[in-house]
Tab-separated table of C-alpha atoms in Angstrom:
chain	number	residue	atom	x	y	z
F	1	UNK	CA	17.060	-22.393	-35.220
F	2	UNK	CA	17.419	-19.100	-37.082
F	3	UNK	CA	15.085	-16.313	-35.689
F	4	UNK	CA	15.464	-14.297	-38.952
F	5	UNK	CA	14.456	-17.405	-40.721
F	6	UNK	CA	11.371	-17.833	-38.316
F	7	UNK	CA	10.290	-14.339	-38.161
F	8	UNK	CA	10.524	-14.145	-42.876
F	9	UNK	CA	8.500	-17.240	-42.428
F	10	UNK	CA	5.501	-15.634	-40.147
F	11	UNK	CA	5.027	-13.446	-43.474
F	12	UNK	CA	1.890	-14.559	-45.653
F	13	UNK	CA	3.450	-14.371	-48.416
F	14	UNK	CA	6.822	-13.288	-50.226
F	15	UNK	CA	7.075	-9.518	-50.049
F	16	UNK	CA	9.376	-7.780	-51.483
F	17	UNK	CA	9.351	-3.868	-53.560
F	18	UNK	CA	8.896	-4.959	-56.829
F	19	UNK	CA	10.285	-3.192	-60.150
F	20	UNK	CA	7.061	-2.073	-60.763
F	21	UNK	CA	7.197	-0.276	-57.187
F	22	UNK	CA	10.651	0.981	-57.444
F	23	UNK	CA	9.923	2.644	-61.054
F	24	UNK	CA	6.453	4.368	-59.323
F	25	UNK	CA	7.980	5.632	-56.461
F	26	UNK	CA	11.254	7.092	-59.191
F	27	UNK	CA	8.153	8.678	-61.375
F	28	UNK	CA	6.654	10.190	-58.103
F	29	UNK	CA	9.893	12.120	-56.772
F	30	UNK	CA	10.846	12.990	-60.607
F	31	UNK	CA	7.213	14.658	-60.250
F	32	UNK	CA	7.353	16.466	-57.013
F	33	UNK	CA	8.253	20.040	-57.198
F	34	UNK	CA	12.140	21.099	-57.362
F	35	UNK	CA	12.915	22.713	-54.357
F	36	UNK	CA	12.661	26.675	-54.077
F	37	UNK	CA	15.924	27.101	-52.142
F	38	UNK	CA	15.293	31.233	-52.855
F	39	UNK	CA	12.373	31.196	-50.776
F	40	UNK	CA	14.367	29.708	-47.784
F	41	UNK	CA	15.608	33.618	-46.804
F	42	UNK	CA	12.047	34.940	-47.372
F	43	UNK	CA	10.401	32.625	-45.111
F	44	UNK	CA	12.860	33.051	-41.795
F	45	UNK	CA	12.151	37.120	-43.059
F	46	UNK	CA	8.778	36.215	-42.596
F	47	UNK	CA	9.168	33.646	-39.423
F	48	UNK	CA	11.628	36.435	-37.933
F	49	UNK	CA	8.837	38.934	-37.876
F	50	UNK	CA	6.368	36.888	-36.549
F	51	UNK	CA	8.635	36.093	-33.780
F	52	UNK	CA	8.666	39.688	-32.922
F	53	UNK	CA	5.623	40.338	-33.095
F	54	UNK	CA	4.423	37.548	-30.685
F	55	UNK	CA	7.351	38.844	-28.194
F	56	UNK	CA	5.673	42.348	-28.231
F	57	UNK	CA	2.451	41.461	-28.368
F	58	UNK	CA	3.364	39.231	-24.617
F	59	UNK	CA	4.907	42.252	-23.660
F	60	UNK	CA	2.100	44.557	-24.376
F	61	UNK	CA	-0.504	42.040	-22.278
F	62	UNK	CA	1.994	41.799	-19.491
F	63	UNK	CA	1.610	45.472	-18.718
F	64	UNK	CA	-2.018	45.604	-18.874
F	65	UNK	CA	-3.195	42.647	-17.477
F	66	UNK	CA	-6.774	43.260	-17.007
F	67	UNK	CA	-7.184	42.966	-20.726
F	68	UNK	CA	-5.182	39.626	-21.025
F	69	UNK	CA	-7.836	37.670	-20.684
F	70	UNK	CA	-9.477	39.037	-23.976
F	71	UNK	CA	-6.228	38.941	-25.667
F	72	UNK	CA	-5.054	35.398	-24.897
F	73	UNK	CA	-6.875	32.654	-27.582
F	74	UNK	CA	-7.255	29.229	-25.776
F	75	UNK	CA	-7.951	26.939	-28.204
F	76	UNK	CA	-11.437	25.314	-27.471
F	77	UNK	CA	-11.877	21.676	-26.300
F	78	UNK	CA	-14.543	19.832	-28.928
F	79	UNK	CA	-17.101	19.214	-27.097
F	80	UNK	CA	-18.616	15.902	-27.281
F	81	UNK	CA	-22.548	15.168	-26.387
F	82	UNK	CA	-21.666	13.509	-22.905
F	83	UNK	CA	-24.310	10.500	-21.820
F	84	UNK	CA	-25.808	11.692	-18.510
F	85	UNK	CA	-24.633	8.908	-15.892
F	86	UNK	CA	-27.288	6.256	-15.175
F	87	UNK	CA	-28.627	5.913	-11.624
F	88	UNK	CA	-27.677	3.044	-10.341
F	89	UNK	CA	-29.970	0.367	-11.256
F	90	UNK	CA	-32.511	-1.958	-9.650
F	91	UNK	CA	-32.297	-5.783	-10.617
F	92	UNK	CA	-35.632	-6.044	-12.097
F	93	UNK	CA	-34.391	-3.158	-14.363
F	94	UNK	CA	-30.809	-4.657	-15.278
F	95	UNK	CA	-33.197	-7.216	-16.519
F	96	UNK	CA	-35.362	-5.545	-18.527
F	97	UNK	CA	-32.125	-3.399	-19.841
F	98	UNK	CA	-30.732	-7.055	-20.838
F	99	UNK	CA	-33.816	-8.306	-22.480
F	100	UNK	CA	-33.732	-4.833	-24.587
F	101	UNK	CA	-29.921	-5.611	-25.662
F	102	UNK	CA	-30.950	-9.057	-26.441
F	103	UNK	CA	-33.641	-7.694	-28.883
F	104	UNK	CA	-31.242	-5.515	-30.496
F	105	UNK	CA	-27.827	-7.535	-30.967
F	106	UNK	CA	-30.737	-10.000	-33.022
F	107	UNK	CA	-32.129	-6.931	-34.912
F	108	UNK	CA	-28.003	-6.110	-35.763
F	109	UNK	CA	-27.152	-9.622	-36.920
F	110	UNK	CA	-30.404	-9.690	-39.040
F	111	UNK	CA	-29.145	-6.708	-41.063
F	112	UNK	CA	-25.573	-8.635	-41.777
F	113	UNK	CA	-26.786	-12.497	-42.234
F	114	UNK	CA	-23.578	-14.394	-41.029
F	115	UNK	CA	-22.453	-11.791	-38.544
F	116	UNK	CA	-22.723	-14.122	-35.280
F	117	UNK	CA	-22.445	-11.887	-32.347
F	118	UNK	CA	-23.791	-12.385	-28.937
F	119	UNK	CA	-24.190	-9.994	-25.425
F	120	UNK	CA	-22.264	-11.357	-22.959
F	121	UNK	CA	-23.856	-12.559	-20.273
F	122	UNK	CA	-25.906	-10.519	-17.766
F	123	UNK	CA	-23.425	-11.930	-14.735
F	124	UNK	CA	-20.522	-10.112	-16.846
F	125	UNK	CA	-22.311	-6.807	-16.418
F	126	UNK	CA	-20.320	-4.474	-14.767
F	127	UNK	CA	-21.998	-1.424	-12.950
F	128	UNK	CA	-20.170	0.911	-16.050
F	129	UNK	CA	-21.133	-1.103	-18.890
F	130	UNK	CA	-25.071	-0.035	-18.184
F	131	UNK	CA	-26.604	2.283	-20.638
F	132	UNK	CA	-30.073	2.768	-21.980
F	133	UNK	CA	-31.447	0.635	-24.362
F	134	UNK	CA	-31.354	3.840	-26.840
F	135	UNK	CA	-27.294	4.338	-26.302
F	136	UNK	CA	-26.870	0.772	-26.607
F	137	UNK	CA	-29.020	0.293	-30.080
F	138	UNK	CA	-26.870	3.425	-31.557
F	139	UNK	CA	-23.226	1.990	-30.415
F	140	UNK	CA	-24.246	-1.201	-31.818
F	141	UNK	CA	-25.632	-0.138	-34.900
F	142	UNK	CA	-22.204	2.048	-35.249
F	143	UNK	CA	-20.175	-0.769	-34.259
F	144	UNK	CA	-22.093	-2.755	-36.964
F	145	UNK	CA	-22.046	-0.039	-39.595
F	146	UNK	CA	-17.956	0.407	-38.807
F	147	UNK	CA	-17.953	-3.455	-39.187
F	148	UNK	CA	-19.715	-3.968	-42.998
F	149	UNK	CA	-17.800	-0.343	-44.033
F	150	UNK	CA	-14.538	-2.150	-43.202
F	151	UNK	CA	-15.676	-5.894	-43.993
F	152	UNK	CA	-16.417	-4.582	-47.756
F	153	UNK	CA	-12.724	-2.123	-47.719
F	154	UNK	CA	-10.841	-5.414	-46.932
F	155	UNK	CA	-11.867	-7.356	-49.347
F	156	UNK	CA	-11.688	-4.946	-51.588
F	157	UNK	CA	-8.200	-3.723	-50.525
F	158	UNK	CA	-7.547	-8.181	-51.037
F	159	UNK	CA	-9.266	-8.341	-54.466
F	160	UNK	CA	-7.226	-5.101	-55.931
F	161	UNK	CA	-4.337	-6.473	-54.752
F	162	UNK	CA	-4.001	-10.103	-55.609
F	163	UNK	CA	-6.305	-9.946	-58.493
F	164	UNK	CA	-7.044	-13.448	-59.532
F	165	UNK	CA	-8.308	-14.610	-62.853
F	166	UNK	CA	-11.713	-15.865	-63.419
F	167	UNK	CA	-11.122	-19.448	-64.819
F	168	UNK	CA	-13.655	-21.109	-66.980
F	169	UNK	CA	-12.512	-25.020	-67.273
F	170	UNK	CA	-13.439	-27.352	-69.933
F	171	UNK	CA	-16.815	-28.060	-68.542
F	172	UNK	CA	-17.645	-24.459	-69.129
F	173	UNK	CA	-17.589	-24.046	-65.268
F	174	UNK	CA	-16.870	-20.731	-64.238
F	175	UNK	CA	-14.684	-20.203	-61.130
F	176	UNK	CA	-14.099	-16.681	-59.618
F	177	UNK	CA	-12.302	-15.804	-56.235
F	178	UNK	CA	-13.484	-14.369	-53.249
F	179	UNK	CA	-12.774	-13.550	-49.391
F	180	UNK	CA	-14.644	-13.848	-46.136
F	181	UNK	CA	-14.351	-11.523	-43.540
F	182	UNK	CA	-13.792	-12.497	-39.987
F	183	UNK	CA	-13.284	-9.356	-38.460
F	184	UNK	CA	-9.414	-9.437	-38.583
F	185	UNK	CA	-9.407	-12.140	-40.687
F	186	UNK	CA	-9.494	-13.162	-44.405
F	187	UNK	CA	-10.110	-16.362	-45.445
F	188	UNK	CA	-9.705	-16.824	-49.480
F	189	UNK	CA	-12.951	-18.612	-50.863
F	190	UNK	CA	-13.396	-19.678	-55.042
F	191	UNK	CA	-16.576	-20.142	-56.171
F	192	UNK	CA	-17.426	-21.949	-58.894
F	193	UNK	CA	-20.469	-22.125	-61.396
F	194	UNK	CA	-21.847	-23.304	-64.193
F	195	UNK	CA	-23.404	-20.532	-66.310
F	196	UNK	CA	-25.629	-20.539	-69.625
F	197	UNK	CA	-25.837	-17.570	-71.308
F	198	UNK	CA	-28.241	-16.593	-74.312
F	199	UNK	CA	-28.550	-14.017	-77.209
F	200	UNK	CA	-31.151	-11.320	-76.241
F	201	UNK	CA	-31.876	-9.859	-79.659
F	202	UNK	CA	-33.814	-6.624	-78.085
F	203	UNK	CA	-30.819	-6.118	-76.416
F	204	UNK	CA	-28.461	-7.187	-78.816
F	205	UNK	CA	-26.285	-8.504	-76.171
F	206	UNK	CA	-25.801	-12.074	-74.585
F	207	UNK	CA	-27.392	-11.860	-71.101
F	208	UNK	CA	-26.874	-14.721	-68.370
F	209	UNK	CA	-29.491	-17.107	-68.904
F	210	UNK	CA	-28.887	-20.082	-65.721
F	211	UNK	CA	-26.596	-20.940	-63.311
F	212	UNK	CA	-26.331	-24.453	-61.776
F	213	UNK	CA	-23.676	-26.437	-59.878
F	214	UNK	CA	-22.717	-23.664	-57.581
F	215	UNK	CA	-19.301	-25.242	-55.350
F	216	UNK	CA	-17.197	-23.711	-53.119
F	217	UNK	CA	-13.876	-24.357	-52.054
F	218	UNK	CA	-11.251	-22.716	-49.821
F	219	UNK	CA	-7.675	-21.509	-51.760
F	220	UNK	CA	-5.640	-22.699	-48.850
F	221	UNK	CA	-7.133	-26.222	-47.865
F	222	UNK	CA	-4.595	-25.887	-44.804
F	223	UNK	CA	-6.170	-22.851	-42.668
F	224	UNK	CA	-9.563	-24.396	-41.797
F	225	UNK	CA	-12.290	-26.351	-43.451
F	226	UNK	CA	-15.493	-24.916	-45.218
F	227	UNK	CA	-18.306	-26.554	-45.737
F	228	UNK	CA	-21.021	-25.074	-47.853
F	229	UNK	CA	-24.872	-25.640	-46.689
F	230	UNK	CA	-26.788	-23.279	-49.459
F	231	UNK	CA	-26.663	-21.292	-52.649
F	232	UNK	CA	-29.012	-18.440	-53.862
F	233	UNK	CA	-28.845	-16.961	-56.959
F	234	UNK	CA	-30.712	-14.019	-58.292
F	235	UNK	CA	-30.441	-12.577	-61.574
F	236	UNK	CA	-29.932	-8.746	-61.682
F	237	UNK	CA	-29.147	-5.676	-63.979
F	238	UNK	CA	-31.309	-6.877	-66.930
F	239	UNK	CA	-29.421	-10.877	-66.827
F	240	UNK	CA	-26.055	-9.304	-67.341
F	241	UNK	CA	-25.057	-9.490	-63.228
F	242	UNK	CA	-25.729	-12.486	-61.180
F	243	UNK	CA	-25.356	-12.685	-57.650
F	244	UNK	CA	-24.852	-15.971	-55.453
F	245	UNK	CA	-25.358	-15.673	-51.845
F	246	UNK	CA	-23.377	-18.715	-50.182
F	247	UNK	CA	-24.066	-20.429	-46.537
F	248	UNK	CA	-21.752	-22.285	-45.532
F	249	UNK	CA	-19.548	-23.162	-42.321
F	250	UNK	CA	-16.338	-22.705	-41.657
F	251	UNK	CA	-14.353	-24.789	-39.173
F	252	UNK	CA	-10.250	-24.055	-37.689
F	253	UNK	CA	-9.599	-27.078	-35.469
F	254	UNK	CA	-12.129	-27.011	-32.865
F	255	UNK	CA	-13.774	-23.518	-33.889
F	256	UNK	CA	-16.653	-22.955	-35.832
F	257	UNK	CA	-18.511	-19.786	-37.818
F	258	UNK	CA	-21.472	-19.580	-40.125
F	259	UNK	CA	-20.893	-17.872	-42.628
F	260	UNK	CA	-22.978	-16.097	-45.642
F	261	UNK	CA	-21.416	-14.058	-48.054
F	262	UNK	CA	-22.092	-12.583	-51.492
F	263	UNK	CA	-20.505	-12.892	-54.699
F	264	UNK	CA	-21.022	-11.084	-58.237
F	265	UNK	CA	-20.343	-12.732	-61.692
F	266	UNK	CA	-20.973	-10.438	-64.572
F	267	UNK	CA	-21.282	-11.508	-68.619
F	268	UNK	CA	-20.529	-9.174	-70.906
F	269	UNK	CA	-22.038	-8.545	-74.324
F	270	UNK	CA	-20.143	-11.451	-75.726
F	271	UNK	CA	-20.596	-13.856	-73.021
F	272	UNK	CA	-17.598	-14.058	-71.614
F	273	UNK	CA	-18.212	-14.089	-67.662
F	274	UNK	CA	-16.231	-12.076	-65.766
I	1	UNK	CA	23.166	17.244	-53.121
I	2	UNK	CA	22.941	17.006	-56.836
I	3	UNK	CA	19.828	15.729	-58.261
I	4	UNK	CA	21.908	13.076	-59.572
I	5	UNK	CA	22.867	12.021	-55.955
I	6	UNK	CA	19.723	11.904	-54.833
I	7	UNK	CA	18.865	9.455	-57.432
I	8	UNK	CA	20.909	7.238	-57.101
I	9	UNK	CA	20.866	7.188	-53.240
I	10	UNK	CA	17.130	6.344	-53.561
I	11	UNK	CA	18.085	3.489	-56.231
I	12	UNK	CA	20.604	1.891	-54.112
I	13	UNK	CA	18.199	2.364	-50.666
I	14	UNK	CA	15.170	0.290	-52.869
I	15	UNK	CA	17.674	-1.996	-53.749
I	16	UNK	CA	19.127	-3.270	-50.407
I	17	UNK	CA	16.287	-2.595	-48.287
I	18	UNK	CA	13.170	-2.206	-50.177
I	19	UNK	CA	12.003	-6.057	-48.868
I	20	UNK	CA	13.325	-5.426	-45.288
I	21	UNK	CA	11.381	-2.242	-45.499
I	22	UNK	CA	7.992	-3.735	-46.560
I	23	UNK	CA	8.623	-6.933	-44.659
I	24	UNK	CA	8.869	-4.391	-41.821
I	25	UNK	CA	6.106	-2.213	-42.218
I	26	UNK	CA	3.403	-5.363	-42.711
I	27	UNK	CA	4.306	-6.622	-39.687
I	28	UNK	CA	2.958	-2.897	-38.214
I	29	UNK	CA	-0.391	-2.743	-40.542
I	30	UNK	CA	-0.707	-6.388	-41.541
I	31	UNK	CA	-2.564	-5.345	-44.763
I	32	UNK	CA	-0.461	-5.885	-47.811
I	33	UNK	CA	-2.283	-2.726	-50.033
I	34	UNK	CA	-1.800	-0.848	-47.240
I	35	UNK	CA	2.250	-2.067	-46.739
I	36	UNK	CA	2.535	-1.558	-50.323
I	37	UNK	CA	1.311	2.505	-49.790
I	38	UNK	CA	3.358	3.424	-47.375
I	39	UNK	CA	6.512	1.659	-48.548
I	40	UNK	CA	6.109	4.271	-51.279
I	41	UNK	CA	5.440	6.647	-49.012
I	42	UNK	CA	8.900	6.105	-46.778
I	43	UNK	CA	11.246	6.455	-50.451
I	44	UNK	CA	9.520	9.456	-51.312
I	45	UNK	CA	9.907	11.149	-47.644
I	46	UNK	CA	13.477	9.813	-47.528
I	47	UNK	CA	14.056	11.239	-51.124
I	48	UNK	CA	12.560	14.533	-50.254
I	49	UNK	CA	14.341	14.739	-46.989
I	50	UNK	CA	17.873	13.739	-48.295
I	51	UNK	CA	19.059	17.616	-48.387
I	52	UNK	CA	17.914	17.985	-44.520
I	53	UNK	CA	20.201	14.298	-43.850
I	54	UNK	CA	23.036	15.316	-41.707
I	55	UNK	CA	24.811	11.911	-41.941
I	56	UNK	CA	24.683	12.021	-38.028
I	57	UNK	CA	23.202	8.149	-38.635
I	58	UNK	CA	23.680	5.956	-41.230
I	59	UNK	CA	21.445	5.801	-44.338
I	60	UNK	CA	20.038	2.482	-43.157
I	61	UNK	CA	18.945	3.986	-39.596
I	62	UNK	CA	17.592	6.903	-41.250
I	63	UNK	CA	15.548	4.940	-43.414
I	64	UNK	CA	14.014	2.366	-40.656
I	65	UNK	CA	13.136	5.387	-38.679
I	66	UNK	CA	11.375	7.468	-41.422
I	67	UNK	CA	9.533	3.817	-41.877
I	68	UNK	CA	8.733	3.273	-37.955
I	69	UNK	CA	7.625	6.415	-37.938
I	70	UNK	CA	4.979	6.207	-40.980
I	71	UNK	CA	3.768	2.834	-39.649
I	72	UNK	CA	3.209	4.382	-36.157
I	73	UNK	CA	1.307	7.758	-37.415
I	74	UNK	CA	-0.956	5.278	-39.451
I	75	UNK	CA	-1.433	2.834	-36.559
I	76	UNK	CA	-2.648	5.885	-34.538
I	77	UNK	CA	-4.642	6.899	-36.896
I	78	UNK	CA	-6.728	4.175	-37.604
I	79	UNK	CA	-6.559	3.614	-33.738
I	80	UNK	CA	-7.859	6.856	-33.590
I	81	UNK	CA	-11.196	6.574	-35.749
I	82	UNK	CA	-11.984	3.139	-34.378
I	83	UNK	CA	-11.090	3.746	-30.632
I	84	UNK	CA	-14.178	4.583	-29.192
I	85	UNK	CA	-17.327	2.392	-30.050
I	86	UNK	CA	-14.611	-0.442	-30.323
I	87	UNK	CA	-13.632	-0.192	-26.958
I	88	UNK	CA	-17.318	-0.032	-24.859
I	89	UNK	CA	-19.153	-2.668	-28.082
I	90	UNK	CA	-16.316	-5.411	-26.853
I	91	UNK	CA	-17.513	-5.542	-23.381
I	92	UNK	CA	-20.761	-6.080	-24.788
I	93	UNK	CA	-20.126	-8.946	-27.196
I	94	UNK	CA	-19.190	-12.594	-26.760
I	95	UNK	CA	-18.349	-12.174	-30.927
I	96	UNK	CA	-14.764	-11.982	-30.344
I	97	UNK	CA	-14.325	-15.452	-29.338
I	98	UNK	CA	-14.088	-16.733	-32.924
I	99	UNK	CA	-10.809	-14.128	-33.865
I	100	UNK	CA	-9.703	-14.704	-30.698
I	101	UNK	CA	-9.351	-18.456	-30.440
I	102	UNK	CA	-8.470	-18.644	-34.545
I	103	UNK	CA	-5.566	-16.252	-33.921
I	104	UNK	CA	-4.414	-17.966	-30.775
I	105	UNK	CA	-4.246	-21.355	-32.682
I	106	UNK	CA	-2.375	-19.521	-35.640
I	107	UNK	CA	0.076	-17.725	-33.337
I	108	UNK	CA	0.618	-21.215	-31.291
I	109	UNK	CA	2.347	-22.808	-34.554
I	110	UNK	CA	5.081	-20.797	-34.537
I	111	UNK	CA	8.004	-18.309	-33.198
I	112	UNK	CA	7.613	-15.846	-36.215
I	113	UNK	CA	4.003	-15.944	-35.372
I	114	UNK	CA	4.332	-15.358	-31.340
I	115	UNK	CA	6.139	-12.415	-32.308
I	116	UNK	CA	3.553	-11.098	-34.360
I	117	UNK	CA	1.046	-11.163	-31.384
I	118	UNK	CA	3.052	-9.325	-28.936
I	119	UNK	CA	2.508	-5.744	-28.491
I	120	UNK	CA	3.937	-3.535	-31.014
I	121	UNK	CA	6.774	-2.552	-28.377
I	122	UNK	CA	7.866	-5.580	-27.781
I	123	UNK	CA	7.927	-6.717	-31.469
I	124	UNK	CA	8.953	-3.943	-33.406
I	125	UNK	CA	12.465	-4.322	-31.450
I	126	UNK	CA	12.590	-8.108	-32.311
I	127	UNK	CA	11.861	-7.620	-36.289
I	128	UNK	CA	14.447	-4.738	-35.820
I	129	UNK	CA	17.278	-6.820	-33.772
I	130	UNK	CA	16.776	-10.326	-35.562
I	131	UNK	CA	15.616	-9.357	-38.843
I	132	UNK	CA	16.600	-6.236	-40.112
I	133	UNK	CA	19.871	-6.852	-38.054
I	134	UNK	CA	20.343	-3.209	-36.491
I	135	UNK	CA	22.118	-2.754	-33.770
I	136	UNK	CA	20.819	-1.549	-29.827
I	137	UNK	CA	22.093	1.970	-30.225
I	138	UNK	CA	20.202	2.038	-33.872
I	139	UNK	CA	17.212	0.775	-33.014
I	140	UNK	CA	17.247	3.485	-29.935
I	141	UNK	CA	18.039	5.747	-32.460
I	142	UNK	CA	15.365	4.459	-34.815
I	143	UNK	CA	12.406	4.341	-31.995
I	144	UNK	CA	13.936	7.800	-30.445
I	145	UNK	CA	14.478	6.189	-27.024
I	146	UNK	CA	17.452	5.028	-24.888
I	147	UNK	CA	19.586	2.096	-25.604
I	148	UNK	CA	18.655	0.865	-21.892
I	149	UNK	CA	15.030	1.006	-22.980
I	150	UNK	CA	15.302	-1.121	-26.083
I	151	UNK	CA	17.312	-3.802	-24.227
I	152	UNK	CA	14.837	-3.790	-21.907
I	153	UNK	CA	12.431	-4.422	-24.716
I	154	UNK	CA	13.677	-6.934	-25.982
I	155	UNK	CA	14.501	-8.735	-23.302
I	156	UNK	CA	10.518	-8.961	-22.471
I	157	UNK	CA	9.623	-9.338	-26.006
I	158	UNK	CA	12.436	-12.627	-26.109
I	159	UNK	CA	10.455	-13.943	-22.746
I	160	UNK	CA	6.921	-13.268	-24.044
I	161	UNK	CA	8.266	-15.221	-27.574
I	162	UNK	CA	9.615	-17.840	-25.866
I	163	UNK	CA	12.854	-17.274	-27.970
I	164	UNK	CA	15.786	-18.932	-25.936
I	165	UNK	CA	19.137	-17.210	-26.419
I	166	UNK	CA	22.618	-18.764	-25.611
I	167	UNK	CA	24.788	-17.130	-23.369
I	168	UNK	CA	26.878	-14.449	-25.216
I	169	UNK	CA	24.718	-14.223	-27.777
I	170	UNK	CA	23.114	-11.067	-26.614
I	171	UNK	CA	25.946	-9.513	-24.222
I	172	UNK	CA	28.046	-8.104	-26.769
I	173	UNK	CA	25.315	-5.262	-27.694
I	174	UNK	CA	26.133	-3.575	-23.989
């Protein structure tokens, strides 16, 4: 067994700096700056100063000292709004505290359909973990806000990066790529549609006009199973956007997630969907 | 150093490890738009910092540390702005069981993969030792800590990995 061979294989994919990569980064040093070698003497000039100046400047608060303390600068710790400690708490109250978190982890996951999350449960509690219902609704909601902001960047980071074409087959079936976001994970989803579109002679543009036969499959069949339970599709931006939200479950081995995601497909003024 | 030089030092560094490099650095940020930014980034700092080179390591060492370096100032970074709320929310939530048990089953299939679930310690001496082939005293050199400390290292990161070594294999690094 060759451990090199093992490790290249734990890779996703084949990387490797590509021409492309090696001509960018050539174009980017060509670009930088030349370096000012002249200035080199001028800034130790400069630096050398300083120095003495400092030295003095010690010297001149270590003979006075009862002005040192308005001399000397101490940088400033940030202060951060500290939570006052909570009292320790009655059961009845740890209760009430849990029912509270309940209420708002359901609230969270109602704002991100798909986002399963749960509170552990109240046993797990430890004495630190207690806060106020208000702390807890504003970690969660920045825990959930930090988890959409990055959700959307990673899948955008994917989509930018292995762009994929949008295939239309024979049938006229349209069939775009997407991801799903499971926190550190990406799972690569295509979803596939067939679209009418129509002239719109106001508008002098083709618009989308239907979409039926909405399927989803996953790119690689061999990391988990997906099973698709819904499609919604809503017509936006005057017809020329639609968007498909897609239900679905997705199953590794003995693990499974529902899922709901969104997807845009956009037709441009000749039809061609995009 | 001539311009010239400089060149074609950065030509022949892409070259012969420009996919070690990136290889190396997505096993840090595991993003590949990300890998593909700072690989760029480590050529342009080496280029820039060829006139400060002293030749007191090779090119190659020089090169892996500018690119440990990069990966761990990002890694810190991100670490930085996520940190907090991250921490106290996950003693809250039962919602990393999915991730948890779907990266366990991943990392179960193979070595490569073990690896790539051990601390960044432990693994960033394997991908150095096994894969990108540098020796004990580079890799100190690279991670700017003693020889002792990367054998130590990687003698952990081997256990947690489950990679089995023959005899001799190993001792000739001392």
């Amino acid at each position: 067994m060759s451990i090199k061979n093992e490790l290249e294989k734990s890779l996703p994919t084949l990387i490797e700096l590509s021409e492309n990569e090696k001509a960018m980064i050539q174009a980017k040093v060509q670009q930088a700056p030349p370096s000012r070698y002249y200035w080199k003497p001028l800034l130790l000039s400069i630096l050398a100063v300083m120095l003495i100046g400092i030295s003095l400047l010690s010297m001149m608060q270590s003979s006075s000292p009862a002005d040192s303390a308005a001399v000397i600068m101490e940088p400033e710790p940030e202060e951060k709004p500290v939570r006052a400690p909570l009292p320790p708490l009655t059961d009845e109250v740890k209760k009430q505290y849990y029912q509270e978190y309940v209420k708002i982890i359901d609230e969270a996951m109602a704002s991100k359909p798909g986002m399963n999350i749960s509170v552990v449960p109240i046993e797990q509690f430890e004495d630190d973990f207690w806060v106020t219902p208000g702390d807890f609704r504003k970690d969660i909601q920045s825990w959930v806000d930090h988890h959409l902001a990055t959700e959307r960047e990673k899948i955008n980071e994917m989509l930018r990066g292995n762009p994929a074409p949008v295939i239309t087959n024979e049938n006229g079936h349209v069939t775009k790529k997407t991801y799903m976001y499971f926190s550190d994970i990406l799972i690569a989803i295509e979803v596939t549609g067939n679209f009418k579109t129509a002239y719109h002679a106001s508008r002098n543009r083709q618009i989308f006009s239907s979409v039926q036969d909405i399927s989803t499959k996953l790119t690689e069949i061999t990391r988990g199973a997906w099973k698709q339970t819904s499609s919604k599709a809503t017509l936006l931006d005057g017809g020329r956007t639609i968007e498909i939200q897609i239900e679905g479950i997705f199953e590794y081995n003995t693990i499974r997630n529902e899922k709901r995601f969104t997807i845009e497909f956009y037709c441009d003024e000749n039809g061609e969907i995009h | 150093m001539t311009q010239n030089e400089k060149d074609s030092l950065l030509q022949a560094a892409m070259d012969q490890h420009g996919d070690y490099i990136k290889r190396l650095i997505y096993t840090y940020v595991k993003d590949l738009p990300k890998t593909e930014d700072l690989a760029q980034e480590v050529f342009i700092k080496f280029y820039k910092s060829l006139d400060a080179f002293e030749g007191r390591s090779s090119i190659k060492t020089y090169l892996y540390r500018i690119a440990v370096n990069e990966c761990q100032n990002y890694l810190k970074s991100w670490h930085y702005k996520k940190f907090e709320v991250t921490e106290k929310v996950k003693n809250w939530l039962k919602r990393d069981s999915f991730e948890v048990d779907f990266l366990q089953q991943e990392q179960n299939q193979s070595i490569g993969a073990l690896v790539n679930s051990l601390p960044i310690k432990y693994r960033e001496v394997i991908w150095l030792y096994y894969y990108v082939e540098l020796s004990i005293t580079d890799i100190a050199e690279v991670l700017k800590c003693s020889p002792n400390t990367v054998k130590t290292r990687l003698a952990r990161g081997r256990k947690l990995a489950k990679i089995t070594i023959e005899e001799g294999d190993f001792d000739y690094e001392y």
